Structures are given as C-alpha cells and as structure tokens.
XYZ file of C-alpha atoms in Angstrom:
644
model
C -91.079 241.646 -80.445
C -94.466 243.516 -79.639
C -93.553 245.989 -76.512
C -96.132 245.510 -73.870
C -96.939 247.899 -70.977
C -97.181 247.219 -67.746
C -100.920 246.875 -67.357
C -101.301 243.691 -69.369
C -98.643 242.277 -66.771
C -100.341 241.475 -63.167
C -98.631 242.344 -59.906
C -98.255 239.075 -58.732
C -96.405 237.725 -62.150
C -94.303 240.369 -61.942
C -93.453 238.977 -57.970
C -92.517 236.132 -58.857
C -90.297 237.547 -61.976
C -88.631 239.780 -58.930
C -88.224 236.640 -57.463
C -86.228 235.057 -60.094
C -84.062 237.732 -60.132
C -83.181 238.241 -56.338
C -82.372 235.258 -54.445
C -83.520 237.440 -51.382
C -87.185 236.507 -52.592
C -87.435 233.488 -53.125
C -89.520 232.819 -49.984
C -92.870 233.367 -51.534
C -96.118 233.195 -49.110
C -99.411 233.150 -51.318
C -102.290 234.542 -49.093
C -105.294 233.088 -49.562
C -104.503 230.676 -52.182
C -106.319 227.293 -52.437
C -104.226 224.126 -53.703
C -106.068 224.197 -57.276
C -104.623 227.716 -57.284
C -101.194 226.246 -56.139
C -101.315 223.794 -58.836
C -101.924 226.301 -61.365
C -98.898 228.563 -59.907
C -96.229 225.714 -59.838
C -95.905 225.065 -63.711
C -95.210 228.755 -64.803
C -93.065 229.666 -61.563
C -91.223 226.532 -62.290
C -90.819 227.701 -65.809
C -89.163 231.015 -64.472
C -86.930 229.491 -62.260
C -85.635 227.361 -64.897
C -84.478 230.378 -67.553
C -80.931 230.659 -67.919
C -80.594 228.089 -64.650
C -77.903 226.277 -64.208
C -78.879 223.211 -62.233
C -81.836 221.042 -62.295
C -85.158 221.827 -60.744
C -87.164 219.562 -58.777
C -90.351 220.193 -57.074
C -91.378 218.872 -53.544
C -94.783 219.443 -52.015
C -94.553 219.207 -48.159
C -96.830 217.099 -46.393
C -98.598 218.896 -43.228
C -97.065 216.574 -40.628
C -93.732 214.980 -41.623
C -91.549 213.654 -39.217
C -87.822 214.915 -38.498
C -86.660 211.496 -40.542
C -88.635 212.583 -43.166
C -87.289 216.000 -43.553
C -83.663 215.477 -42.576
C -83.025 212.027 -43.553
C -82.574 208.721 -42.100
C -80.595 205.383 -41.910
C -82.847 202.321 -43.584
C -81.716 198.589 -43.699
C -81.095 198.357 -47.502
C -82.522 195.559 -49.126
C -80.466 192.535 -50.874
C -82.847 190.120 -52.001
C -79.572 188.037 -53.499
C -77.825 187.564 -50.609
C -80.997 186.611 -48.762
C -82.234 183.763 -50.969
C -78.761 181.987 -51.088
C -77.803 182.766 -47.496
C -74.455 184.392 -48.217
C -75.431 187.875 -46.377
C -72.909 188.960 -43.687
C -75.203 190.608 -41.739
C -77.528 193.476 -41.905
C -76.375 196.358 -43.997
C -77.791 199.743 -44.026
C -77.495 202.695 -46.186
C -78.301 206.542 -45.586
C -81.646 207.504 -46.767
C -81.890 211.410 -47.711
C -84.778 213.411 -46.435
C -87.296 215.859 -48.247
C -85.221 218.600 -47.485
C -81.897 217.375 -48.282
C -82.071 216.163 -51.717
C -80.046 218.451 -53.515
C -77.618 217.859 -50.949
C -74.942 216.154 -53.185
C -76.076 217.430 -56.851
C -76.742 220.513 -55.645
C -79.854 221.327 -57.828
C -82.582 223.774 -57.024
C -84.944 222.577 -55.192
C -88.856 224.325 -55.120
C -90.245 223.731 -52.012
C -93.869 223.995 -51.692
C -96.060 223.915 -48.464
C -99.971 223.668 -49.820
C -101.462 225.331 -46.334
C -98.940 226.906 -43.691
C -101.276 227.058 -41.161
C -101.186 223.077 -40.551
C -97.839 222.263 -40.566
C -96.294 220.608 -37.715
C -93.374 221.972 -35.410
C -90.695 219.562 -37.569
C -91.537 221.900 -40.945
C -91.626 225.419 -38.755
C -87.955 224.854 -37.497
C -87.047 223.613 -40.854
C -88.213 226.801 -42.359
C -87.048 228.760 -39.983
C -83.605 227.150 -40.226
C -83.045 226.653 -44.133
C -85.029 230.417 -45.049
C -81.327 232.964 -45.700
C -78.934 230.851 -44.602
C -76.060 230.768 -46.683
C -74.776 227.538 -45.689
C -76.695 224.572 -43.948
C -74.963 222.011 -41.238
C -76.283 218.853 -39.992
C -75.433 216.294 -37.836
C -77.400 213.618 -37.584
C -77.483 210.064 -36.670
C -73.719 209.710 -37.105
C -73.571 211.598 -40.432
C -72.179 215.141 -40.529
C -72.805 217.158 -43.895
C -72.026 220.494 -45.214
C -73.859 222.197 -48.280
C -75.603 225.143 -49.784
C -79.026 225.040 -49.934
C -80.250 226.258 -53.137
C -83.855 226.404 -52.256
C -87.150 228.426 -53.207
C -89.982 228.236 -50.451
C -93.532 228.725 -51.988
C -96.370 228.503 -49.201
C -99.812 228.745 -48.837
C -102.258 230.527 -46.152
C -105.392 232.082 -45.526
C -105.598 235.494 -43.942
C -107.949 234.395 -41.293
C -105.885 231.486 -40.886
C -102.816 233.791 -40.548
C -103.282 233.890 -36.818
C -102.322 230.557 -35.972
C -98.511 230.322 -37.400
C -95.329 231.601 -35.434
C -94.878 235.620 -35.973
C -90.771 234.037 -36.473
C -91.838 231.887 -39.147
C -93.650 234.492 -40.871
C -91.240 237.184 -40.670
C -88.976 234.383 -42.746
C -90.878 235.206 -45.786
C -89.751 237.853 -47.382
C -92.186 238.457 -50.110
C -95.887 237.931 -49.933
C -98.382 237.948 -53.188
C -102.169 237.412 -53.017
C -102.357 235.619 -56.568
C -104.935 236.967 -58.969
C -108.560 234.597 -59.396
C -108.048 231.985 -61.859
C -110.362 230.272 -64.363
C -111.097 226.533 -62.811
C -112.050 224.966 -66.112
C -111.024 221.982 -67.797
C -111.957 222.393 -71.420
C -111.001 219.094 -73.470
C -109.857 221.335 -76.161
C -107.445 223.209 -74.184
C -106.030 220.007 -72.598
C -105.500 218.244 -76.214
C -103.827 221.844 -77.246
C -101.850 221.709 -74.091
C -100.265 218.077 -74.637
C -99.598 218.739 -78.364
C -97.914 222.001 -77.130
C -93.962 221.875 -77.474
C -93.092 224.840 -75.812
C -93.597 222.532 -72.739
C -95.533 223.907 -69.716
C -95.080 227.792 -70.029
C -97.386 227.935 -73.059
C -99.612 225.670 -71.643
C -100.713 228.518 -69.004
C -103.821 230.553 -70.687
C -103.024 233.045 -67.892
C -100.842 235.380 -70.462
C -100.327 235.642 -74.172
C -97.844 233.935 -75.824
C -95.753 237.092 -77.397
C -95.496 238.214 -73.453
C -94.458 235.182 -72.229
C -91.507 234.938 -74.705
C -91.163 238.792 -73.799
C -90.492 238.128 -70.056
C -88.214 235.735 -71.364
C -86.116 237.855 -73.289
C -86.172 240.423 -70.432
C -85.354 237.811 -67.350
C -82.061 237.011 -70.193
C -81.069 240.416 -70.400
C -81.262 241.287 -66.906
C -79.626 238.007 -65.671
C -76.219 239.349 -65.400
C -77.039 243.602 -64.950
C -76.722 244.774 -61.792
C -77.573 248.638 -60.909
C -74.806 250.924 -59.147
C -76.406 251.456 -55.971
C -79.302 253.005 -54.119
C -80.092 256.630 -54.326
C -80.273 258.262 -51.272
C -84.326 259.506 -51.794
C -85.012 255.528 -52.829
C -83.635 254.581 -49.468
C -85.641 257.369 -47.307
C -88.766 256.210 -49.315
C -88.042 252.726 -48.427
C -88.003 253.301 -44.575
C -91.388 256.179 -44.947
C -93.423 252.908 -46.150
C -92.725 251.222 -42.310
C -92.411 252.623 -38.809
C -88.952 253.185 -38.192
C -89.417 255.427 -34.633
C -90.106 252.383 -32.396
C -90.597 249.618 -34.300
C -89.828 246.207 -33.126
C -90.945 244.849 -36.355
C -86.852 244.980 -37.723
C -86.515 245.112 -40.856
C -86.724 242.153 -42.536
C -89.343 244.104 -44.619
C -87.600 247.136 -45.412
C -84.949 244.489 -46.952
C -87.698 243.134 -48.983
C -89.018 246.452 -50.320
C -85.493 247.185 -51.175
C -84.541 243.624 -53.123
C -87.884 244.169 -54.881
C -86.449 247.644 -56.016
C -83.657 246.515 -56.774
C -84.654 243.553 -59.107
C -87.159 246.108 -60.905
C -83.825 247.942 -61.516
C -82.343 244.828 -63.147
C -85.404 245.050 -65.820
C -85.477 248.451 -66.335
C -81.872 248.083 -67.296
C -81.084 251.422 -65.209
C -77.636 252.246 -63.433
C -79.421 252.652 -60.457
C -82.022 252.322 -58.211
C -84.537 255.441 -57.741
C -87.845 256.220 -56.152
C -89.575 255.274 -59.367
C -88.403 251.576 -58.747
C -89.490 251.892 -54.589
C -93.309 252.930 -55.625
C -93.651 250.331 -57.947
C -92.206 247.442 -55.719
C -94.357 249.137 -53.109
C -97.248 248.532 -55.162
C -96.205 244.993 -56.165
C -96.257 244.080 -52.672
C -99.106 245.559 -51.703
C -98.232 248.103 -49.390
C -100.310 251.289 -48.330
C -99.356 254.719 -50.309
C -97.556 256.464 -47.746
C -98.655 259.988 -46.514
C -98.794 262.667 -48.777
C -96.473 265.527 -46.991
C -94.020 263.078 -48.039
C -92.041 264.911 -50.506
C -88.712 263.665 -51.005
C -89.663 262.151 -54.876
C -89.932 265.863 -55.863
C -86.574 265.092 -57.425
C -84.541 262.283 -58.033
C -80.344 262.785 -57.788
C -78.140 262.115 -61.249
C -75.728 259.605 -61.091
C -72.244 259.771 -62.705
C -73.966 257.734 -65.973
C -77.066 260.384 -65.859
C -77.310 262.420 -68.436
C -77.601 266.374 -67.459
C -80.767 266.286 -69.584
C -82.436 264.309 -67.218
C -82.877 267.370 -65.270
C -85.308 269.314 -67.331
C -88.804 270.022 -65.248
C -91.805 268.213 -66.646
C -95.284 269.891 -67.915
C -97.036 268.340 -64.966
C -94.221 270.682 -62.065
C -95.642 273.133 -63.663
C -99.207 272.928 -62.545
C -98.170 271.929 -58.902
C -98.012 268.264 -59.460
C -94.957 266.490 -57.839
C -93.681 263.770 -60.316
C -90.685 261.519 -59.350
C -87.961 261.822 -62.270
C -86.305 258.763 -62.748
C -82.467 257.479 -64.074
C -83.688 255.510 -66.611
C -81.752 255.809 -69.749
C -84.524 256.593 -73.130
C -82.916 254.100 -75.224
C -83.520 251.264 -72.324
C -86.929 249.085 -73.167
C -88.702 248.778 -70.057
C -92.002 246.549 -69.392
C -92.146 248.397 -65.989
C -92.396 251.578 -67.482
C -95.869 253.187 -65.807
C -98.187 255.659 -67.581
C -98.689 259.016 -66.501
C -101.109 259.057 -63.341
C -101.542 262.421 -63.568
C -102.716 262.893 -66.788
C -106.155 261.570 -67.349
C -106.952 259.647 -70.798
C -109.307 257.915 -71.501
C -109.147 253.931 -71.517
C -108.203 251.496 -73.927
C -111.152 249.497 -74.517
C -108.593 246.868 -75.192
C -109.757 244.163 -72.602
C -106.415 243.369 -70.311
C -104.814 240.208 -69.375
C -105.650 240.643 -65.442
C -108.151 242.860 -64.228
C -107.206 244.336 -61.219
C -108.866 241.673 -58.037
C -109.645 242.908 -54.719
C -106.518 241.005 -52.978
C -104.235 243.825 -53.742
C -106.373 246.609 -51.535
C -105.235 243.928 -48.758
C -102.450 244.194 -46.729
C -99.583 241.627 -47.444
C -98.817 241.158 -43.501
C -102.274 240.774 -42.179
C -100.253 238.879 -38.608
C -100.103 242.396 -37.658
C -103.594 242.532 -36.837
C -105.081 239.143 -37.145
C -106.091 237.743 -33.508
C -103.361 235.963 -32.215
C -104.386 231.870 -32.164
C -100.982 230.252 -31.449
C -99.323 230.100 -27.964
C -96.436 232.471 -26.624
C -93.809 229.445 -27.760
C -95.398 227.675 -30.391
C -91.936 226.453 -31.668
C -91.381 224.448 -28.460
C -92.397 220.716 -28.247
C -96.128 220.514 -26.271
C -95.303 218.454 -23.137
C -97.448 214.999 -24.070
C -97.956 212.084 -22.572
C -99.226 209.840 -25.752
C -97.690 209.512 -29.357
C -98.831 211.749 -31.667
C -102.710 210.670 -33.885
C -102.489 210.445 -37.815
C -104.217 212.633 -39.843
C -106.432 210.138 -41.483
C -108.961 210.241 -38.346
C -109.603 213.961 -38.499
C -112.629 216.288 -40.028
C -112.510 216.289 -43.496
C -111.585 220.069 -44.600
C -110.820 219.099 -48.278
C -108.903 217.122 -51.000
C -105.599 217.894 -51.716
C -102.776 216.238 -54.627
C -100.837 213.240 -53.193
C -98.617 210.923 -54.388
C -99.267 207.890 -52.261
C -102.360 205.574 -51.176
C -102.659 206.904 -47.556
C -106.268 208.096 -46.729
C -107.041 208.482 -50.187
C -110.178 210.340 -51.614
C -111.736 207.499 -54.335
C -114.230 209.773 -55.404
C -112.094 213.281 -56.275
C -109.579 211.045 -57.841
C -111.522 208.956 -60.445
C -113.344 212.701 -61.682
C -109.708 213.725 -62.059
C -108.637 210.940 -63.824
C -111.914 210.499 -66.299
C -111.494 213.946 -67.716
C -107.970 212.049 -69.059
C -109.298 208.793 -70.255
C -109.802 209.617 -73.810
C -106.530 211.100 -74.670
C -104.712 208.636 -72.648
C -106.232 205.627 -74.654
C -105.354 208.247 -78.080
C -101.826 208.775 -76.873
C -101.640 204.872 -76.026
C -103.657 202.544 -77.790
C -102.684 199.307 -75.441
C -104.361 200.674 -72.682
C -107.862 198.833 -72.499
C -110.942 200.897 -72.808
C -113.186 199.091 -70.885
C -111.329 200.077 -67.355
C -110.823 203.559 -66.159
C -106.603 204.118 -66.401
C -105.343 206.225 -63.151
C -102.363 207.913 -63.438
C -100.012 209.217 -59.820
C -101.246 212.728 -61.340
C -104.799 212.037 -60.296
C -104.584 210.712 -57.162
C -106.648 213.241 -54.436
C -105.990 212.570 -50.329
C -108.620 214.263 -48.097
C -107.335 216.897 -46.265
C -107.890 216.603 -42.313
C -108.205 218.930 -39.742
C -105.910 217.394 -36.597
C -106.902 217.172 -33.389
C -105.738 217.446 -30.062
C -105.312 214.722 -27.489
C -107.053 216.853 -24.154
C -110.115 218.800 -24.147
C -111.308 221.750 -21.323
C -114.863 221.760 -20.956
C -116.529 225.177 -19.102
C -119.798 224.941 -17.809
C -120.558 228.046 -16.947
C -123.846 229.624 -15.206
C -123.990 233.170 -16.037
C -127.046 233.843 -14.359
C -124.839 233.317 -10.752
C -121.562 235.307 -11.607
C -122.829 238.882 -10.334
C -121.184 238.838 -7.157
C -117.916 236.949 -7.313
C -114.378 237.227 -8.905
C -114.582 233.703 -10.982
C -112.438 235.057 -13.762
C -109.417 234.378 -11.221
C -110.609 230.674 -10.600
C -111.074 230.584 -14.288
C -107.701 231.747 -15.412
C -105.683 228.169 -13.570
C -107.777 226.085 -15.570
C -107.573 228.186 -19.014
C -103.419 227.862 -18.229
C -103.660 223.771 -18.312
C -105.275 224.057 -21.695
C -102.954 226.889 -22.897
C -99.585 224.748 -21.884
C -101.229 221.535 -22.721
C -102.601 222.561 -26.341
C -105.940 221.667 -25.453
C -109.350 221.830 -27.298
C -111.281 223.764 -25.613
C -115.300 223.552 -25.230
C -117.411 226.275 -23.398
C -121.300 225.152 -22.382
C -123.077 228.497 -21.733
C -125.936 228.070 -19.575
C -128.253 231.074 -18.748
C -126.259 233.404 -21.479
C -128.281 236.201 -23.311
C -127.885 234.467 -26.752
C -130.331 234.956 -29.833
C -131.005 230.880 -29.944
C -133.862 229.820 -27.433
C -133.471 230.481 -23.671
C -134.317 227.513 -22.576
C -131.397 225.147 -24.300
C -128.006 225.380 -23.440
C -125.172 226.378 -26.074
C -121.975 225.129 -27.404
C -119.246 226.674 -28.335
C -115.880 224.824 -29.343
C -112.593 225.678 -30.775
C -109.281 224.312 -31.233
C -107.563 226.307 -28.782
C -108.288 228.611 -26.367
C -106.720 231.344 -28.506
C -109.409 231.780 -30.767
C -111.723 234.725 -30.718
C -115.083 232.602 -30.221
C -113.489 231.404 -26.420
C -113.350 234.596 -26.144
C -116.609 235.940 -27.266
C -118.413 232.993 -25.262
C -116.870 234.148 -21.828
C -117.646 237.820 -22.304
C -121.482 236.919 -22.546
C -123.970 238.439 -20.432
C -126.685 236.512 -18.090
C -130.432 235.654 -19.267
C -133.291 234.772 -18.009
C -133.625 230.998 -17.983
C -130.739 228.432 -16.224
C -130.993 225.387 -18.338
C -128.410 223.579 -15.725
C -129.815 220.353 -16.615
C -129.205 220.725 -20.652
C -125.626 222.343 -20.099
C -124.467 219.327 -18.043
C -126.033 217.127 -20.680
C -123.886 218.784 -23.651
C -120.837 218.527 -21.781
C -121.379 214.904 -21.099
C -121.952 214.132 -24.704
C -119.568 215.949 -25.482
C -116.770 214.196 -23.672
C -118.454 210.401 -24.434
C -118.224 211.666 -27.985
C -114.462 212.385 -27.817
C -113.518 209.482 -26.050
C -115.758 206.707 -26.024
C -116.294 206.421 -30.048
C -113.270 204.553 -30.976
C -112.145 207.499 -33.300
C -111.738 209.865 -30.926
C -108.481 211.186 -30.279
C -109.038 212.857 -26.504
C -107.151 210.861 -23.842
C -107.491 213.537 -21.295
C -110.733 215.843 -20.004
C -110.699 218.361 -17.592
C -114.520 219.451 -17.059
C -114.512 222.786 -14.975
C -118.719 223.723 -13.743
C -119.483 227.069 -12.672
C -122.839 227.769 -11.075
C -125.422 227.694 -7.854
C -126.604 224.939 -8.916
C -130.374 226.615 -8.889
C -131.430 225.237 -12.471
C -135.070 226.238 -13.036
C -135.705 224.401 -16.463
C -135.985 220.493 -16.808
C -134.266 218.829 -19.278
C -137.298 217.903 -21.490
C -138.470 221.407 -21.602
C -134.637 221.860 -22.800
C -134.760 218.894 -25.747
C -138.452 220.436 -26.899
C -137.433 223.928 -26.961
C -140.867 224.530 -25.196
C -142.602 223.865 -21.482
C -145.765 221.999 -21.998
C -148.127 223.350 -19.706
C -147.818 226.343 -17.093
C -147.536 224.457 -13.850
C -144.643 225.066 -11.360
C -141.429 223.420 -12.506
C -140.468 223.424 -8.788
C -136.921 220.949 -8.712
C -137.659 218.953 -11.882
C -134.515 220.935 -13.082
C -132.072 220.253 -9.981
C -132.487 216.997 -9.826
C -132.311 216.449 -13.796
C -128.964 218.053 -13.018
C -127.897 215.801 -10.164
C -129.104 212.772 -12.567
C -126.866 213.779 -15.005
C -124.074 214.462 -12.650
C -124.409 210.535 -11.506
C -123.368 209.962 -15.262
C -120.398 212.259 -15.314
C -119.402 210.532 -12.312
C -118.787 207.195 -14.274
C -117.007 208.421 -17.209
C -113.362 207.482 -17.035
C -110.295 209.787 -16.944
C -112.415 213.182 -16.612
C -110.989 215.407 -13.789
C -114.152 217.705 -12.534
C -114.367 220.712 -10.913
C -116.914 222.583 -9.499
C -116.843 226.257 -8.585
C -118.807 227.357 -6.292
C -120.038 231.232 -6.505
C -121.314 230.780 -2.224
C -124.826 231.650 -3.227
C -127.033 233.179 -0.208
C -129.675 231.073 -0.759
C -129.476 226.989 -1.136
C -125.827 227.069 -0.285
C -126.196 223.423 -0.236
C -126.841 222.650 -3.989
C -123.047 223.267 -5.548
C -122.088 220.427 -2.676
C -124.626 218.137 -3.715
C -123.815 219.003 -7.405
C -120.048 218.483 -6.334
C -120.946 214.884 -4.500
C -122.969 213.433 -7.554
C -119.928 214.325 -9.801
C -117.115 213.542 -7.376
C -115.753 216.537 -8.348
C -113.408 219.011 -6.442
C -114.920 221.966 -5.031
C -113.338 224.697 -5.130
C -114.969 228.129 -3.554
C -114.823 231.261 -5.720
C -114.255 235.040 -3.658
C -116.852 236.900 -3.838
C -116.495 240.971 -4.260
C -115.651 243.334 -1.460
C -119.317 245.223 -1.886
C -120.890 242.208 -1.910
C-alpha cells in the first residue's frame, strides 16, 4: 500500500477520522456549510462510522421545527382495518410510537444525527441537544412510559458564522469539535454518476473528494488503531494544551481544552505511539483551527521519554543546532504514520505534484467565532417565549432556499423535477418497465423550500431625530425595547430626519428579526438631518403593519407602534413619494397635516397599541397632542436634560 503524507489528506477529513476514533467527538458543527455540502459530507462520514462498527447505522436529518412528540415519541391509535370492517374491535387500541431521537432505543444501533442549519432550530431540538450531547445514559419518562438506554449517537450540524450569533452559547459549547469543510465541486457529470452506480465498493468510492489507494489507506489505519490506546499524556502535551486557551480567568471551562486533548489523543491512536506528546497537541491544534500560540512559549524544546522510549530518542537534531526549537516526539521509527509532518524548518522546494485539497481560506478562521459574533439571541433563549397564540408553520415564511425532504409538505416542484431529470435515463437503463414518456421521481429528489419563520408581534419605532437634542428618550425607549426583547418580537425602526446616504426627503426602513441584531442597533445610533419627512415615516409604519396583518399570510397578531417626535414635519408626503419638491413655494403645513391624515388611518387599524413620545418642544407644544388625538395613542412625556 502506497504511503501517503499528510498533505494529500485535508484537515477536515482527518476531523472526522479523529472523530471515529474518540467518542468524545462525535459532536461535529460544520461552519459555514450549505446542505449540498451536507449532502456531500454524509456518505463518506457515514462510511467511517461504519468501519469495524458493530451495530447498524442509520441516518436522520432533523427538521428545523419538530415538536416534543416528534423527537421523544408518542402514543398513536394503531390501526386494525380487520376488526373494523367486521365489527369485532373491543375498543380503541393504541400502541407507542418512537420519536426521531429514540430509535435506537431498543436495537441499540448508531444513530447519525444531522441538523442541516443550527441556527433555525426550535427550542424542542436545543434541549434535546443539550440533553443527549455526553451523556452516558439517557432517561425518559413520558406519557406513562419510562425507558432507560444508551444513546449511541453522532451529532453533525450545520451553521453559518454570521449566523453563529443567534444559537444558545450552552448549546454551542455542546459541540466539541468544529470543522469548516473544504469547497467542493457542485457538478453532476453523467459519467461520474453511471461510474458511481456501477461502483461496488458502495458509497466511499463513489466520493471523487480522495483517491482510491487513500481511501483504502485510512481504512487500514482506522483498523489498526481501533483497539490501540496510548499510555498517557506527557506532562509538556498537557501544558501546551492549556497555553492554546486562557486559563487565568476564564469562564469559558474547558469543554475545549477536553477537545484539544481527545483530538491529541486520537492522533496518538494513528500514529501508533505509546503516548501522547506535543507533536500530537500542534497538529490537533491545527486540525481544529486554532491560533499558533505565542512564541516565548518554549516548553516543546524537549519532549520527556517514556518507559517504552528508546534512549536514542534523545539525540539533538541538525536544526537545535542553528537555534531552531523542534519538538522531539515518542514515536517509535518502525510505526507508519499518515500524520507524520515534514520539516517546517527546512525549506524545499515544492512538489509540483498537484494535491488532493488545496489549502481554503476557512482554516485562517477561528472554529468558535460565538466568542465574538454579536450576540442575536436573548439572555434565556432556552426558556419557552410567553405566547398567547399557537405556534405558525413554516410553509408561510420567506423563502431562504431548498433543502432535501422526505415528505410532500411545502414542496419545491421546480428544484425537484431538475433533480430528478438528471436521473431519468439511467433509471429507465437500470429498469426497463418504467415508461419513458413520464418523468419517474424518486423520495431522493424531492426538494422543500426552506423558510425563514416569523414572529407573531412586531415593535414599530418612529423616530424623529431631528427633535432628540434636548431630552433623555433613550430611557422612554428602553420599556418598549423590553416588551419586544421578552416577547420575541420583530422589530421595525422608521427613521425620519436621520443623516442617511438615501434621499433626505423619504423616510427609511429598517427591520430585523429581533431587536438583537446589529442593524437595530446601527438605526438608533443615527444622527439628525436636515429634512423631517413626518408624513412619509408614519406612512411606512402604517404599511408596514397592514402588510403584517391584514394580508391573510401574515403571521403578526400583535403591534406595538411607539412615535417619537415634535410633530413639526416640514416635507409633504408627495414631495416624499417623488423624491423631489416641484416648485420652490413655501410648504407651510402641507406636511403636518399629511401627518395627522395619516394618523386618522393608524387610528382604525385593529389591535395596534400606539404611543407617542413627546420630546416638550418650545415651540408648537401643541402638535405631539394633536398627533397623539388623531392616533388615539398614549402620550407619554419624555425628560428633558438638566442644561436644557
């Protein structure tokens, strides 16, 4: 068998080989993978998992909002179309219906678990995770059952790094390894698919990602290391574990230091070596991802011999010689190693032999980018939101993509027929009864659309920053932002009068999910302009809300609409809608009353609770009461500054 080095071997196969090895890591988090990419992953990690297993492996792809039934299990009447026809039943019978997560309750197989985007699960998955991720032993009582078991599980999820920001920092911290997996070829050459079916080496020689002779090689290694388990840690391989963190006041415990370790530990195990050394803690290091540590670091100088070492080990290298510090390692010469790096310090030229992956930007990444993503969940976004109405389906939100499915629900007609007519020909070869004049869909081709969900109440901010000089309406502000913080609110911010690059004259927009994200934020820190387009703000936010509510697909039940300003709008609305005034003459109250006009029609939409705030202007005190009267809204007065 052809010896390969390391290079022709990318970082994140070799994660998932670790993974295999160490049951530690077998909750895998791909960052920014996309589900073509998870479709491409699932074959050869399934392939892994399943050399020298013991149990069956079955694969089950999470849906983003399952219910607690679905997960756990459930009683169902069962069905007995005898008894019903001849009348003999005794009643109704049911029978216990297992859930997605408990189907290798009673065979115990191995069960690959795979979440397709982690930032839109719902709370039912996160406490799942969160409760089935290292435990050793799973209990659950449930609708009169009680069962014990073992769960032999692998987790392998999904997310984008600027999506990172809106999943619980506890159900993060769960996964213990994270891999950014390498670009991937999206082609679908007939060729390769006719080579692929003929192919009897199943699925793991149907991935073009490696060669053939490597595949088989990992093979042979995963076999060999199955059952060899190093001596223990060095005491250098443990101090260069905790350099790579923060170990002086970290609250980060140390989940990840456990991680870096396992990862040494199953490099170890392929290496063959009695123990664990530094050698084996850089390279995990650099299979996760993480930073090179700083450089007066100096404990690799020298690595300690174990009682299996030879003395010879010992003996300095060339390189100590000219003041380079190289980390010796316990590896025995006669052990075969795929993990076995080239020297770094000597320079040689390159072997024009193109490799099998390129190195890819996603490794210069960090693999926990939570720790400085902007924070877009709430403070307890494992608790139940308090809600008044049942929860919407996901076939009413904005499309975001297709995804794989295995059911009829909110299907995409168009993605799946181009999946399944790239098939048709060697379906009708492989089958001749099929009939060629109709296009043959198999359950492998079916394509759902992938929904964004929304949220069931909606804050909408109208705010004036031309009249917020000389008043504290940050702390009048900060109630309302609460409701839609506790309440999980969309939330939708009008800016009138804001220094913004689009045309002073219009109003702007600016919506989000929740009021966690960074655009909220962005919109409220905006400074005053020139022009107050009161009129045109109002007239968003009323569209805005008949658009959520009164369209028979909307999904808001609840609007709170929250109006800061004077109430001294200077442009009229149709200067607003044409981006230009017509002619030069005075607009004198064209744009206050265009505002009150508009406030009449706020003042018949149903269920809206309005609020105006008023900034007690010094002149035309009067307006934000006849503002407040047109919208029957609540008027609330906002303090104005000591100096003012």
């Amino acid at each position: 068998m052809k010896e390969w080095d390391e290079q022709n071997i990318d970082h994140f196969y070799q994660g998932l080989i670790c993974a295999k090895l160490h049951k530690g890591l077998r909750s895998i988090l791909l960052l920014d993978a996309d589900f073509e990419t998870i479709d491409t992953i699932i074959p050869l990690f399934t392939e892994i998992l399943k050399i020298g297993a013991q149990s069956q492996l079955e694969i089950v792809k999470l849906p983003s909002s399952p219910s607690e039934d679905d997960l756990w299990g459930n009683i169902i009447p069962k069905s007995d179309s005898k008894d019903r026809k001849q009348g003999t039943g005794n009643g109704l019978s049911v029978i216990w219906r297992e859930g997605l997560l408990t189907w290798n309750r009673i065979k115990n197989n191995h069960l690959l678990i795979v979440i397709p985007d982690l930032a839109r699960i719902n709370l039912s998955i996160s406490r799942a995770c969160i409760m089935l991720m290292d435990t050793p032993v799973t209990v659950m009582q449930r609708h009169g059952q009680e069962h014990i078991w073992k769960p032999n599980i692998t987790w392998l999820a999904a997310c984008d790094r600027d999506k990172i920001g809106r999943v619980s920092e506890h159900l993060l911290d769960r996964f213990s390894l994270r891999l950014s997996p390498p670009p991937f070829k999206k082609e679908k050459n007939i060729s390769k698919i006719i080579q692929w079916l003929d192919s009897t080496e199943n699925l793991f020689t149907g991935s073009n990602h490696l060669p053939e002779d490597v595949l088989y090689y990992i093979k042979d290694k995963l076999k060999s290391a199955e059952y060899h388990y190093p001596v223990s840690f060095s005491s250098e391989a443990i101090q260069r574990i905790l350099k790579y963190y923060f170990p002086e006041g970290s609250t980060l415990g140390v989940r990840r230091e456990l991680t870096l370790a396992r990862m040494s530990q199953a490099l170890a195990r392929l290496d063959l070596s009695t123990g664990i050394t530094v050698k084996h803690v850089i390279k995990a290091a650099e299979i996760i991802g993480l930073p090179d540590i700083p450089q007066d670091f100096d404990d690799s100088e020298k690595e300690p011999q174990t009682d299996l070492e030879p003395e010879k080990n010992k003996e300095p290298s060339r390189d100590r010689e000219n003041g380079v510090r190289e980390p010796e390692t316990a590896i025995p010469e006669d052990s075969a190693s795929i993990f076995d790096d080239p020297p770094t310090y000597d320079p040689e030229p390159q072997n024009s032999e193109p490799e099998a992956f390129p190195p890819h930007p996603m490794l210069d990444k960090s693999p926990y980018p939570e720790d400085t993503a902007p924070v877009e969940r709430e403070q307890f976004s494992l608790r139940l939101p308090i809600r008044r109405h049942t929860a919407v389906s996901d076939d009413r939100g904005i499309i975001m993509g297709i995804q794989s499915t295995s059911t009829l629900h909110d299907i995409a007609l168009v993605p799946t027929i181009i999946e399944a007519a790239i098939f048709q020909n060697i379906r009708r070869k492989n089958n001749e009864t099929l009939p060629k004049d109709r296009l043959v869909i198999s359950p492998a081709d079916l394509r759902s659309y992938l929904r964004e969900s929304k949220p069931d109440r909606m804050l909408i901010l109208v705010i004036d920053f031309t009249c917020l000089k000389d008043c504290k309406w940050q702390d009048k502000l900060i109630h309302h932002l609460r409701w839609a913080y506790v309440n999980r609110a969309s939330v939708c911010i009008v800016q009138v009068g804001a220094d913004t690059d689009e045309n002073e004259l219009k109003a702007k927009k600016v919506t989000a999910k929740t009021i966690l994200s960074p655009a909220i934020n962005n919109a409220l820190e905006s400074r005053p302009g020139k022009a107050t387009p009161l009129a045109h703000g109002l007239d968003l936010a009323y569209h805005t809300i008949q658009q959520s509510r009164l369209h028979g697909r909307g999904h808001v039940t609840q609007s709170r609409l929250v109006v800061i300003t004077d109430g001294r709008g200077n442009v009229p609305l149709s200067a607003s809608q044409d981006g230009k005034i017509e002619d030069k003459r005075p607009v004198n109250r064209e744009g206050i009353d265009d505002a009150l006009e508009i406030a009449h029609k706020i003042f018949d939409l149903k269920k809206v609770l309005s609020t105006i705030l008023d900034p007690q202007p010094r002149y035309h005190a009067e307006l934000p009461i006849m503002l407040a009267d047109a919208m029957g809204a609540v008027r609330e007065l906002v303090d104005l500054d000591e100096d003012f």
